[in-house]
Amino acid sequence: QVQLVESGGGSVQSGGSLRLSCAAYGYTYSSYCMGWFRQTPGKEREGVAAIDSDGSPSYADSVKGRFTISQDNAKNTLYLRMNSLKPEDTAMYYCAAFADLCWRRVTTWGQGTQVTVSS
């Protein structure tokens, strides 16, 4: 059974940094596209970043230049380094495994980790 477990969320002031982690169980990161999404109450879940099986990253325009997605295949762990955080980055962040191509279909979600950025 595939399971994704996020960690690393928390509260930070505007301009601060956080690193989210997503550990996979029963799953091999290197074979699939993995990504991060975020959601605030009353809004749809939005894609933040993804990393393809060849290591190619893609980002939402709102986080380009501030967030970096990476993975450690040996540890089967996905990361999201978030710098220069803004209050509008406040959301529940979810790790996701895609069926094949990035951004097409998510097969597995993590439980989420809360990120709160204060001004």
Tab-separated table of C-alpha atoms in Angstrom, residues 2-6 36-38 45 94-97 106-112:
chain	number	residue	atom	x	y	z
A	2	VAL	CA	1.379	3.369	-1.042
A	3	GLN	CA	1.563	5.999	1.662
A	4	LEU	CA	2.914	9.555	1.545
A	5	VAL	CA	3.724	11.307	4.817
A	6	GLU	CA	4.501	15.026	4.898
A	36	TRP	CA	3.317	19.501	-4.185
A	37	PHE	CA	-0.104	21.123	-4.029
A	38	ARG	CA	-1.618	23.591	-1.608
A	45	ARG	CA	-6.306	22.756	-4.481
A	94	TYR	CA	0.000	18.229	0.144
A	95	CYS	CA	2.456	15.825	-1.391
A	96	ALA	CA	1.175	13.950	-4.445
A	97	ALA	CA	2.158	11.070	-6.680
A	106	VAL	CA	-2.862	12.164	-9.007
A	107	THR	CA	-3.027	8.628	-7.680
A	108	THR	CA	-1.989	9.208	-4.083
A	109	TRP	CA	-2.181	12.164	-1.681
A	110	GLY	CA	-0.410	12.761	1.585
A	111	GLN	CA	-2.327	13.912	4.643
A	112	GLY	CA	-1.069	17.489	4.400
